[in-house]
């Protein structure tokens, strides 16, 4: 496995992967040394993340290799189907997966998503429309959803 650290608008981010795909993208809560030379297997991921943050990319086209249980991988694949700029609830996600009673298990799998942003767990919200738990912090979830919002609020002042 190879890794690198890049800086994003939401903090330092660690990317891990190899020729089989990206296994982890994690936002860090500390200051880290930015990687000088990006490993070849991670270059495309860095490019696409930068495009996402610049607002020029809405879909990722990367080989992903998240490590999890069969159920977690099923949930993560379903998360990838949530369109840019849209949100769904945990209940809706459970329904899409075919078992509304599995809402807690779905929420736990969502929370264990190892590939930040690319597998868009930030697009899942509470049934009442409120932002709920997010491993990267609710301030980052809010930022990501506002970044993806198709209707940008203009300043009145």
CSV table of N, CA and C in Angstrom, one decimal:
chain,number,residue,atom,x,y,z
A,1,UNK,N,0.8,-1.2,0.0
A,1,UNK,CA,0.0,0.0,0.0
A,1,UNK,C,0.9,1.2,0.0
A,2,UNK,N,0.4,2.2,-0.7
A,2,UNK,CA,1.1,3.5,-0.8
A,2,UNK,C,0.2,4.5,-0.2
A,3,UNK,N,0.7,5.6,0.3
A,3,UNK,CA,-0.1,6.7,0.9
A,3,UNK,C,0.5,8.1,0.6
A,4,UNK,N,-0.3,9.1,0.7
A,4,UNK,CA,0.1,10.4,0.6
A,4,UNK,C,-0.8,11.3,1.4
A,5,UNK,N,-0.3,12.5,1.7
A,5,UNK,CA,-1.1,13.5,2.4
A,5,UNK,C,-1.2,14.7,1.5
A,6,UNK,N,-2.5,15.2,1.3
A,6,UNK,CA,-2.7,16.4,0.6
A,6,UNK,C,-3.5,17.4,1.5
A,7,UNK,N,-3.5,18.6,1.1
A,7,UNK,CA,-4.2,19.6,1.8
A,7,UNK,C,-5.5,19.9,1.0
A,8,UNK,N,-6.6,20.0,1.7
A,8,UNK,CA,-7.9,20.3,1.1
A,8,UNK,C,-8.5,21.5,1.8
A,9,UNK,N,-9.6,22.1,1.3
A,9,UNK,CA,-10.3,23.1,2.1
A,9,UNK,C,-10.8,22.7,3.4
A,10,UNK,N,-10.9,21.4,3.6
A,10,UNK,CA,-11.4,20.9,4.9
A,10,UNK,C,-10.4,20.3,5.8
A,11,UNK,N,-9.1,20.5,5.4
A,11,UNK,CA,-8.0,19.9,6.3
A,11,UNK,C,-7.1,19.0,5.5
A,12,UNK,N,-6.1,18.5,6.2
A,12,UNK,CA,-5.2,17.6,5.6
A,12,UNK,C,-5.9,16.2,5.4
A,13,UNK,N,-5.6,15.6,4.3
A,13,UNK,CA,-6.3,14.4,3.9
A,13,UNK,C,-5.3,13.3,3.5
A,14,UNK,N,-5.5,12.1,4.1
A,14,UNK,CA,-4.6,11.0,3.8
A,14,UNK,C,-5.3,10.1,2.8
A,15,UNK,N,-4.6,9.7,1.8
A,15,UNK,CA,-5.1,8.8,0.7
A,15,UNK,C,-4.2,7.5,0.8
A,16,UNK,N,-4.8,6.4,0.8
A,16,UNK,CA,-4.1,5.1,0.8
A,16,UNK,C,-4.7,4.2,-0.3
A,17,UNK,N,-3.8,3.6,-1.0
A,17,UNK,CA,-4.2,2.6,-2.1
A,17,UNK,C,-3.0,2.0,-2.8
A,18,UNK,N,-3.4,1.3,-3.8
A,18,UNK,CA,-2.3,0.7,-4.7
A,18,UNK,C,-2.9,0.5,-6.1
A,19,UNK,N,-2.3,-0.4,-6.9
A,19,UNK,CA,-2.8,-0.6,-8.2
A,19,UNK,C,-4.2,-1.2,-8.3
A,20,UNK,N,-4.6,-1.8,-7.2
A,20,UNK,CA,-6.0,-2.4,-7.1
A,20,UNK,C,-7.0,-1.4,-6.8
A,21,UNK,N,-6.7,-0.2,-6.3
A,21,UNK,CA,-7.6,0.8,-6.0
A,21,UNK,C,-7.4,1.5,-4.7
A,22,UNK,N,-8.2,2.5,-4.5
A,22,UNK,CA,-8.1,3.3,-3.3
A,22,UNK,C,-8.8,2.6,-2.2
A,23,UNK,N,-8.1,2.4,-1.0
A,23,UNK,CA,-8.7,1.7,0.1
A,23,UNK,C,-9.1,2.7,1.2
A,24,UNK,N,-8.5,3.9,1.3
A,24,UNK,CA,-8.9,4.8,2.3
A,24,UNK,C,-8.6,6.3,1.9
A,25,UNK,N,-9.6,7.1,2.2
A,25,UNK,CA,-9.4,8.6,2.1
A,25,UNK,C,-9.9,9.1,3.4
A,26,UNK,N,-9.1,9.7,4.2
A,26,UNK,CA,-9.5,10.1,5.5
A,26,UNK,C,-9.1,11.6,5.7
A,27,UNK,N,-10.0,12.4,6.2
A,27,UNK,CA,-9.6,13.8,6.6
A,27,UNK,C,-9.0,13.7,8.0
A,28,UNK,N,-8.0,14.4,8.2
A,28,UNK,CA,-7.2,14.3,9.5
A,28,UNK,C,-7.6,15.6,10.3
A,29,UNK,N,-7.5,15.4,11.6
A,29,UNK,CA,-7.8,16.5,12.5
A,29,UNK,C,-6.5,17.1,13.1
A,30,UNK,N,-5.4,17.0,12.3
A,30,UNK,CA,-4.1,17.5,12.7
A,30,UNK,C,-3.4,18.1,11.5
A,31,UNK,N,-2.4,18.8,11.7
A,31,UNK,CA,-1.5,19.4,10.7
A,31,UNK,C,-0.5,18.3,10.3
A,32,UNK,N,-0.4,18.0,9.1
A,32,UNK,CA,0.6,17.0,8.6
A,32,UNK,C,1.5,17.6,7.5
A,33,UNK,N,2.5,16.9,7.3
A,33,UNK,CA,3.5,17.3,6.2
A,33,UNK,C,2.9,16.8,4.9
A,34,UNK,N,2.7,17.7,4.0
A,34,UNK,CA,2.2,17.4,2.7
A,34,UNK,C,3.2,16.5,1.9
A,35,UNK,N,2.7,15.5,1.2
A,35,UNK,CA,3.6,14.6,0.5
A,35,UNK,C,4.2,15.4,-0.7
A,36,UNK,N,5.5,15.3,-0.8
A,36,UNK,CA,6.2,16.0,-2.0
A,36,UNK,C,6.0,15.3,-3.3
A,37,UNK,N,6.1,14.0,-3.3
A,37,UNK,CA,5.9,13.2,-4.5
A,37,UNK,C,4.8,12.2,-4.3
A,38,UNK,N,3.7,12.4,-5.1
A,38,UNK,CA,2.5,11.6,-5.0
A,38,UNK,C,2.8,10.2,-5.7
A,39,UNK,N,2.6,9.1,-5.0
A,39,UNK,CA,2.8,7.8,-5.7
A,39,UNK,C,1.9,7.7,-7.0
A,40,UNK,N,2.5,7.1,-8.0
A,40,UNK,CA,1.7,7.0,-9.3
A,40,UNK,C,0.4,6.4,-9.1
A,41,UNK,N,0.2,5.4,-8.2
A,41,UNK,CA,-1.1,4.7,-8.1
A,41,UNK,C,-2.1,5.7,-7.4
A,42,UNK,N,-1.7,6.8,-6.8
A,42,UNK,CA,-2.6,7.7,-6.2
A,42,UNK,C,-2.8,9.0,-6.9
A,43,UNK,N,-2.1,9.2,-8.0
A,43,UNK,CA,-2.1,10.5,-8.7
A,43,UNK,C,-3.5,10.9,-9.2
A,44,UNK,N,-4.2,9.9,-9.8
A,44,UNK,CA,-5.5,10.2,-10.4
A,44,UNK,C,-6.5,10.6,-9.3
A,45,UNK,N,-6.4,10.0,-8.1
A,45,UNK,CA,-7.2,10.3,-7.0
A,45,UNK,C,-7.0,11.7,-6.5
A,46,UNK,N,-5.7,12.1,-6.4
A,46,UNK,CA,-5.4,13.5,-6.0
A,46,UNK,C,-6.0,14.5,-7.0
A,47,UNK,N,-5.8,14.2,-8.3
A,47,UNK,CA,-6.3,15.1,-9.4
A,47,UNK,C,-7.8,15.2,-9.2
A,48,UNK,N,-8.5,14.1,-9.1
A,48,UNK,CA,-10.0,14.2,-9.0
A,48,UNK,C,-10.5,14.8,-7.8
A,49,UNK,N,-9.8,14.6,-6.6
A,49,UNK,CA,-10.2,15.3,-5.4
A,49,UNK,C,-10.0,16.8,-5.6
A,50,UNK,N,-8.9,17.2,-6.1
A,50,UNK,CA,-8.7,18.7,-6.4
A,50,UNK,C,-9.8,19.2,-7.3
A,51,UNK,N,-10.1,18.5,-8.3
A,51,UNK,CA,-11.2,19.0,-9.2
A,51,UNK,C,-12.5,19.1,-8.5
A,52,UNK,N,-12.8,18.1,-7.6
A,52,UNK,CA,-14.0,18.2,-6.8
A,52,UNK,C,-14.1,19.5,-6.0
A,53,UNK,N,-13.0,19.8,-5.3
A,53,UNK,CA,-12.9,20.9,-4.4
A,53,UNK,C,-12.9,22.2,-5.2
A,54,UNK,N,-12.4,22.2,-6.5
A,54,UNK,CA,-12.5,23.4,-7.3
A,54,UNK,C,-13.8,23.6,-7.9
A,55,UNK,N,-14.7,22.6,-7.8
A,55,UNK,CA,-16.1,22.7,-8.3
A,55,UNK,C,-16.2,22.3,-9.8
A,56,UNK,N,-15.2,21.6,-10.3
A,56,UNK,CA,-15.2,21.2,-11.7
A,56,UNK,C,-15.5,19.7,-11.9
A,57,UNK,N,-15.6,18.9,-10.8
A,57,UNK,CA,-15.9,17.5,-10.9
A,57,UNK,C,-17.1,17.2,-10.0
A,58,UNK,N,-18.1,16.5,-10.5
A,58,UNK,CA,-19.2,16.0,-9.8
A,58,UNK,C,-19.3,14.5,-9.6
A,59,UNK,N,-18.6,13.8,-10.4
A,59,UNK,CA,-18.5,12.3,-10.3
A,59,UNK,C,-17.1,11.9,-10.3
A,60,UNK,N,-16.8,10.9,-9.5
A,60,UNK,CA,-15.5,10.3,-9.5
A,60,UNK,C,-15.4,9.1,-10.3
A,61,UNK,N,-14.3,8.9,-11.0
A,61,UNK,CA,-14.0,7.7,-11.8
A,61,UNK,C,-12.7,7.1,-11.3
A,62,UNK,N,-12.8,6.4,-10.2
A,62,UNK,CA,-11.6,5.8,-9.6
A,62,UNK,C,-11.8,4.4,-9.3
A,63,UNK,N,-10.8,3.6,-9.4
A,63,UNK,CA,-10.9,2.2,-8.9
A,63,UNK,C,-10.9,2.3,-7.3
A,64,UNK,N,-11.9,1.7,-6.8
A,64,UNK,CA,-12.0,1.7,-5.3
A,64,UNK,C,-11.9,0.3,-4.8
A,65,UNK,N,-11.2,0.2,-3.6
A,65,UNK,CA,-11.0,-1.2,-3.0
A,65,UNK,C,-11.2,-1.0,-1.5
A,66,UNK,N,-12.4,-0.6,-1.0
A,66,UNK,CA,-12.6,-0.5,0.4
A,66,UNK,C,-12.6,-1.8,1.1
A,67,UNK,N,-12.1,-1.9,2.3
A,67,UNK,CA,-12.1,-3.1,3.0
A,67,UNK,C,-13.2,-3.1,4.1
A,68,UNK,N,-14.1,-4.0,3.9
A,68,UNK,CA,-15.2,-4.1,4.9
A,68,UNK,C,-15.9,-5.5,4.7
A,69,UNK,N,-17.0,-5.6,5.5
A,69,UNK,CA,-17.8,-6.8,5.4
A,69,UNK,C,-18.6,-6.8,4.1
A,70,UNK,N,-19.2,-7.9,3.7
A,70,UNK,CA,-20.1,-7.9,2.5
A,70,UNK,C,-21.2,-6.9,2.7
A,71,UNK,N,-21.8,-6.8,3.9
A,71,UNK,CA,-22.9,-5.8,4.1
A,71,UNK,C,-22.4,-4.4,4.0
A,72,UNK,N,-21.3,-4.1,4.6
A,72,UNK,CA,-20.7,-2.7,4.5
A,72,UNK,C,-20.5,-2.4,3.0
A,73,UNK,N,-19.9,-3.3,2.3
A,73,UNK,CA,-19.6,-3.0,0.9
A,73,UNK,C,-20.9,-2.8,0.1
A,74,UNK,N,-21.9,-3.5,0.4
A,74,UNK,CA,-23.2,-3.3,-0.2
A,74,UNK,C,-23.7,-1.9,0.1
A,75,UNK,N,-23.6,-1.5,1.3
A,75,UNK,CA,-24.1,-0.1,1.7
A,75,UNK,C,-23.2,0.9,0.9
A,76,UNK,N,-21.9,0.7,0.9
A,76,UNK,CA,-21.0,1.7,0.3
A,76,UNK,C,-21.3,1.8,-1.2
A,77,UNK,N,-21.6,0.7,-1.8
A,77,UNK,CA,-21.9,0.7,-3.3
A,77,UNK,C,-23.2,1.5,-3.5
A,78,UNK,N,-24.2,1.4,-2.6
A,78,UNK,CA,-25.4,2.1,-2.7
A,78,UNK,C,-25.2,3.6,-2.5
A,79,UNK,N,-24.3,3.9,-1.6
A,79,UNK,CA,-24.0,5.3,-1.3
A,79,UNK,C,-23.5,6.0,-2.6
A,80,UNK,N,-22.7,5.3,-3.4
A,80,UNK,CA,-22.1,5.8,-4.6
A,80,UNK,C,-23.2,6.2,-5.6
A,81,UNK,N,-24.4,5.7,-5.4
A,81,UNK,CA,-25.5,6.0,-6.4
A,81,UNK,C,-26.3,7.3,-6.0
A,82,UNK,N,-25.9,7.9,-4.9
A,82,UNK,CA,-26.6,9.2,-4.5
A,82,UNK,C,-26.0,10.3,-5.4
A,83,UNK,N,-26.8,10.9,-6.2
A,83,UNK,CA,-26.3,12.0,-7.1
A,83,UNK,C,-25.7,13.2,-6.3
A,84,UNK,N,-24.7,13.8,-7.0
A,84,UNK,CA,-24.1,15.0,-6.5
A,84,UNK,C,-25.2,16.0,-6.3
A,85,UNK,N,-25.1,16.7,-5.2
A,85,UNK,CA,-26.1,17.8,-4.9
A,85,UNK,C,-27.4,17.3,-4.3
A,86,UNK,N,-27.5,16.0,-4.1
A,86,UNK,CA,-28.8,15.4,-3.5
A,86,UNK,C,-28.5,14.8,-2.2
A,87,UNK,N,-29.5,14.6,-1.4
A,87,UNK,CA,-29.4,13.9,-0.1
A,87,UNK,C,-30.5,12.9,0.0
A,88,UNK,N,-30.3,11.9,0.8
A,88,UNK,CA,-31.3,11.0,1.2
A,88,UNK,C,-31.2,10.7,2.7
A,89,UNK,N,-32.3,10.1,3.2
A,89,UNK,CA,-32.3,9.8,4.6
A,89,UNK,C,-31.7,8.4,4.8
A,90,UNK,N,-31.4,8.1,6.1
A,90,UNK,CA,-31.0,6.7,6.4
A,90,UNK,C,-32.1,5.7,6.1
A,91,UNK,N,-33.4,6.2,6.4
A,91,UNK,CA,-34.5,5.3,6.1
A,91,UNK,C,-34.6,5.0,4.6
A,92,UNK,N,-34.5,6.1,3.8
A,92,UNK,CA,-34.5,5.9,2.3
A,92,UNK,C,-33.4,4.9,1.9
A,93,UNK,N,-32.2,5.1,2.4
A,93,UNK,CA,-31.1,4.2,2.1
A,93,UNK,C,-31.4,2.8,2.5
A,94,UNK,N,-31.9,2.6,3.6
A,94,UNK,CA,-32.3,1.2,4.1
A,94,UNK,C,-33.4,0.6,3.1
A,95,UNK,N,-34.3,1.5,2.7
A,95,UNK,CA,-35.4,1.0,1.8
A,95,UNK,C,-34.7,0.6,0.4
A,96,UNK,N,-33.8,1.4,-0.1
A,96,UNK,CA,-33.2,1.1,-1.3
A,96,UNK,C,-32.4,-0.2,-1.2
A,97,UNK,N,-31.9,-0.5,-0.1
A,97,UNK,CA,-31.1,-1.8,0.1
A,97,UNK,C,-32.1,-3.0,0.4
A,98,UNK,N,-33.4,-2.7,0.5
A,98,UNK,CA,-34.3,-3.8,0.6
A,98,UNK,C,-34.7,-4.2,2.0
A,99,UNK,N,-34.4,-3.4,3.0
A,99,UNK,CA,-34.7,-3.8,4.4
A,99,UNK,C,-34.8,-2.6,5.3
A,100,UNK,N,-36.0,-2.1,5.4
A,100,UNK,CA,-36.2,-0.8,6.2
A,100,UNK,C,-35.9,-1.1,7.7
A,101,UNK,N,-35.9,-2.4,8.1
A,101,UNK,CA,-35.6,-2.7,9.5
A,101,UNK,C,-34.1,-2.6,9.8
A,102,UNK,N,-33.3,-2.6,8.7
A,102,UNK,CA,-31.8,-2.6,8.9
A,102,UNK,C,-31.3,-1.2,9.0
A,103,UNK,N,-32.1,-0.2,9.4
A,103,UNK,CA,-31.7,1.2,9.4
A,103,UNK,C,-30.5,1.4,10.3
A,104,UNK,N,-30.4,0.8,11.5
A,104,UNK,CA,-29.3,1.0,12.4
A,104,UNK,C,-28.0,0.4,11.8
A,105,UNK,N,-28.1,-0.8,11.2
A,105,UNK,CA,-27.0,-1.4,10.6
A,105,UNK,C,-26.5,-0.6,9.4
A,106,UNK,N,-27.4,-0.1,8.6
A,106,UNK,CA,-27.0,0.8,7.5
A,106,UNK,C,-26.3,2.0,8.0
A,107,UNK,N,-26.8,2.6,9.1
A,107,UNK,CA,-26.2,3.8,9.6
A,107,UNK,C,-24.8,3.5,10.1
A,108,UNK,N,-24.6,2.3,10.8
A,108,UNK,CA,-23.3,1.9,11.2
A,108,UNK,C,-22.3,1.7,10.1
A,109,UNK,N,-22.8,1.1,9.0
A,109,UNK,CA,-21.9,0.8,7.8
A,109,UNK,C,-21.6,2.2,7.2
A,110,UNK,N,-22.5,3.1,7.2
A,110,UNK,CA,-22.3,4.4,6.6
A,110,UNK,C,-21.2,5.1,7.4
A,111,UNK,N,-21.2,5.0,8.7
A,111,UNK,CA,-20.2,5.6,9.6
A,111,UNK,C,-18.8,5.0,9.5
A,112,UNK,N,-18.8,3.8,9.0
A,112,UNK,CA,-17.5,3.1,8.8
A,112,UNK,C,-16.9,3.3,7.4
A,113,UNK,N,-17.6,4.1,6.6
A,113,UNK,CA,-17.1,4.3,5.2
A,113,UNK,C,-15.6,4.8,5.2
A,114,UNK,N,-14.7,4.0,4.6
A,114,UNK,CA,-13.3,4.4,4.7
A,114,UNK,C,-12.9,5.4,3.6
A,115,UNK,N,-13.8,5.7,2.6
A,115,UNK,CA,-13.3,6.5,1.5
A,115,UNK,C,-14.1,7.8,1.4
A,116,UNK,N,-13.7,8.8,2.2
A,116,UNK,CA,-14.3,10.1,2.4
A,116,UNK,C,-14.5,10.7,1.0
A,117,UNK,N,-15.6,11.4,0.9
A,117,UNK,CA,-16.1,12.1,-0.2
A,117,UNK,C,-16.4,11.3,-1.5
A,118,UNK,N,-15.5,10.4,-1.9
A,118,UNK,CA,-15.7,9.6,-3.1
A,118,UNK,C,-16.9,8.7,-2.9
A,119,UNK,N,-16.9,8.0,-1.8
A,119,UNK,CA,-18.1,7.3,-1.4
A,119,UNK,C,-18.9,8.3,-0.5
A,120,UNK,N,-19.9,8.9,-1.0
A,120,UNK,CA,-20.5,10.1,-0.4
A,120,UNK,C,-21.4,9.9,0.8
A,121,UNK,N,-20.9,9.4,1.9
A,121,UNK,CA,-21.7,9.2,3.1
A,121,UNK,C,-22.2,10.6,3.6
A,122,UNK,N,-21.6,11.7,3.2
A,122,UNK,CA,-22.1,13.0,3.7
A,122,UNK,C,-23.4,13.3,3.1
A,123,UNK,N,-23.9,12.6,2.1
A,123,UNK,CA,-25.2,12.9,1.5
A,123,UNK,C,-26.4,12.3,2.2
A,124,UNK,N,-26.1,11.6,3.3
A,124,UNK,CA,-27.1,10.9,4.1
A,124,UNK,C,-27.5,11.8,5.3
A,125,UNK,N,-28.7,12.1,5.5
A,125,UNK,CA,-29.2,12.9,6.5
A,125,UNK,C,-30.2,12.3,7.4
A,126,UNK,N,-30.6,12.9,8.5
A,126,UNK,CA,-31.6,12.3,9.4
A,126,UNK,C,-33.0,12.4,8.7
A,127,UNK,N,-33.9,11.6,9.2
A,127,UNK,CA,-35.3,11.6,8.7
A,127,UNK,C,-36.0,12.9,8.8
A,128,UNK,N,-35.6,13.7,9.8
A,128,UNK,CA,-36.2,15.1,9.9
A,128,UNK,C,-35.5,16.1,9.1
A,129,UNK,N,-34.6,15.7,8.3
A,129,UNK,CA,-33.9,16.7,7.5
A,129,UNK,C,-32.6,17.3,8.1
A,130,UNK,N,-32.4,17.0,9.3
A,130,UNK,CA,-31.2,17.5,10.0
A,130,UNK,C,-29.9,16.8,9.7
A,131,UNK,N,-28.8,17.4,9.9
A,131,UNK,CA,-27.5,16.8,9.7
A,131,UNK,C,-27.4,15.9,11.0
A,132,UNK,N,-26.9,14.7,10.7
A,132,UNK,CA,-26.6,13.8,11.8
A,132,UNK,C,-25.2,13.4,11.8
A,133,UNK,N,-24.8,12.6,12.7
A,133,UNK,CA,-23.4,12.1,12.9
A,133,UNK,C,-22.6,12.0,11.6
A,134,UNK,N,-21.3,12.5,11.7
A,134,UNK,CA,-20.4,12.4,10.5
A,134,UNK,C,-19.0,12.3,11.1
A,135,UNK,N,-18.3,11.3,10.7
A,135,UNK,CA,-17.0,11.0,11.2
A,135,UNK,C,-16.0,12.2,11.1
A,136,UNK,N,-16.2,12.9,10.0
A,136,UNK,CA,-15.3,14.1,9.8
A,136,UNK,C,-15.7,15.3,10.5
A,137,UNK,N,-16.9,15.2,11.2
A,137,UNK,CA,-17.4,16.4,12.0
A,137,UNK,C,-18.5,17.0,11.2
A,138,UNK,N,-19.6,17.5,11.9
A,138,UNK,CA,-20.7,18.1,11.2
A,138,UNK,C,-20.4,19.3,10.4
A,139,UNK,N,-19.4,20.1,10.9
A,139,UNK,CA,-19.0,21.3,10.2
A,139,UNK,C,-18.5,20.9,8.8
A,140,UNK,N,-17.8,19.8,8.6
A,140,UNK,CA,-17.3,19.3,7.3
A,140,UNK,C,-18.5,18.8,6.5
A,141,UNK,N,-19.4,18.1,7.1
A,141,UNK,CA,-20.6,17.6,6.4
A,141,UNK,C,-21.4,18.8,5.8
A,142,UNK,N,-21.6,19.8,6.6
A,142,UNK,CA,-22.3,21.0,6.2
A,142,UNK,C,-21.6,21.7,5.0
A,143,UNK,N,-20.3,21.8,5.1
A,143,UNK,CA,-19.5,22.4,4.1
A,143,UNK,C,-19.7,21.6,2.8
A,144,UNK,N,-19.5,20.3,2.8
A,144,UNK,CA,-19.6,19.5,1.6
A,144,UNK,C,-21.0,19.6,1.0
A,145,UNK,N,-22.1,19.6,1.8
A,145,UNK,CA,-23.4,19.7,1.2
A,145,UNK,C,-23.6,21.1,0.6
A,146,UNK,N,-23.1,22.1,1.2
A,146,UNK,CA,-23.2,23.5,0.7
A,146,UNK,C,-22.4,23.6,-0.6
A,147,UNK,N,-21.2,23.0,-0.6
A,147,UNK,CA,-20.4,22.9,-1.8
A,147,UNK,C,-21.1,22.3,-3.0
A,148,UNK,N,-21.9,21.3,-2.7
A,148,UNK,CA,-22.6,20.5,-3.8
A,148,UNK,C,-23.9,21.1,-4.1
A,149,UNK,N,-24.4,22.1,-3.3
A,149,UNK,CA,-25.7,22.6,-3.5
A,149,UNK,C,-25.8,23.3,-4.9
A,150,UNK,N,-26.8,22.9,-5.7
A,150,UNK,CA,-26.9,23.6,-7.0
A,150,UNK,C,-27.4,25.0,-7.0
A,151,UNK,N,-28.0,25.4,-5.9
A,151,UNK,CA,-28.6,26.7,-5.7
A,151,UNK,C,-27.8,27.5,-4.7
A,152,UNK,N,-26.7,28.2,-5.1
A,152,UNK,CA,-25.9,28.9,-4.2
A,152,UNK,C,-26.6,30.2,-3.7
A,153,UNK,N,-26.6,30.4,-2.4
A,153,UNK,CA,-27.1,31.6,-1.9
A,153,UNK,C,-26.2,32.7,-2.1
A,154,UNK,N,-26.8,33.8,-2.7
A,154,UNK,CA,-26.0,35.0,-2.9
A,154,UNK,C,-26.0,35.9,-1.7
A,155,UNK,N,-24.9,36.6,-1.5
A,155,UNK,CA,-24.9,37.5,-0.3
A,155,UNK,C,-25.7,38.7,-0.6
A,156,UNK,N,-26.5,39.1,0.4
A,156,UNK,CA,-27.3,40.3,0.3
A,156,UNK,C,-26.5,41.6,0.6
A,157,UNK,N,-25.3,41.4,1.1
A,157,UNK,CA,-24.5,42.6,1.5
A,157,UNK,C,-23.2,42.7,0.7
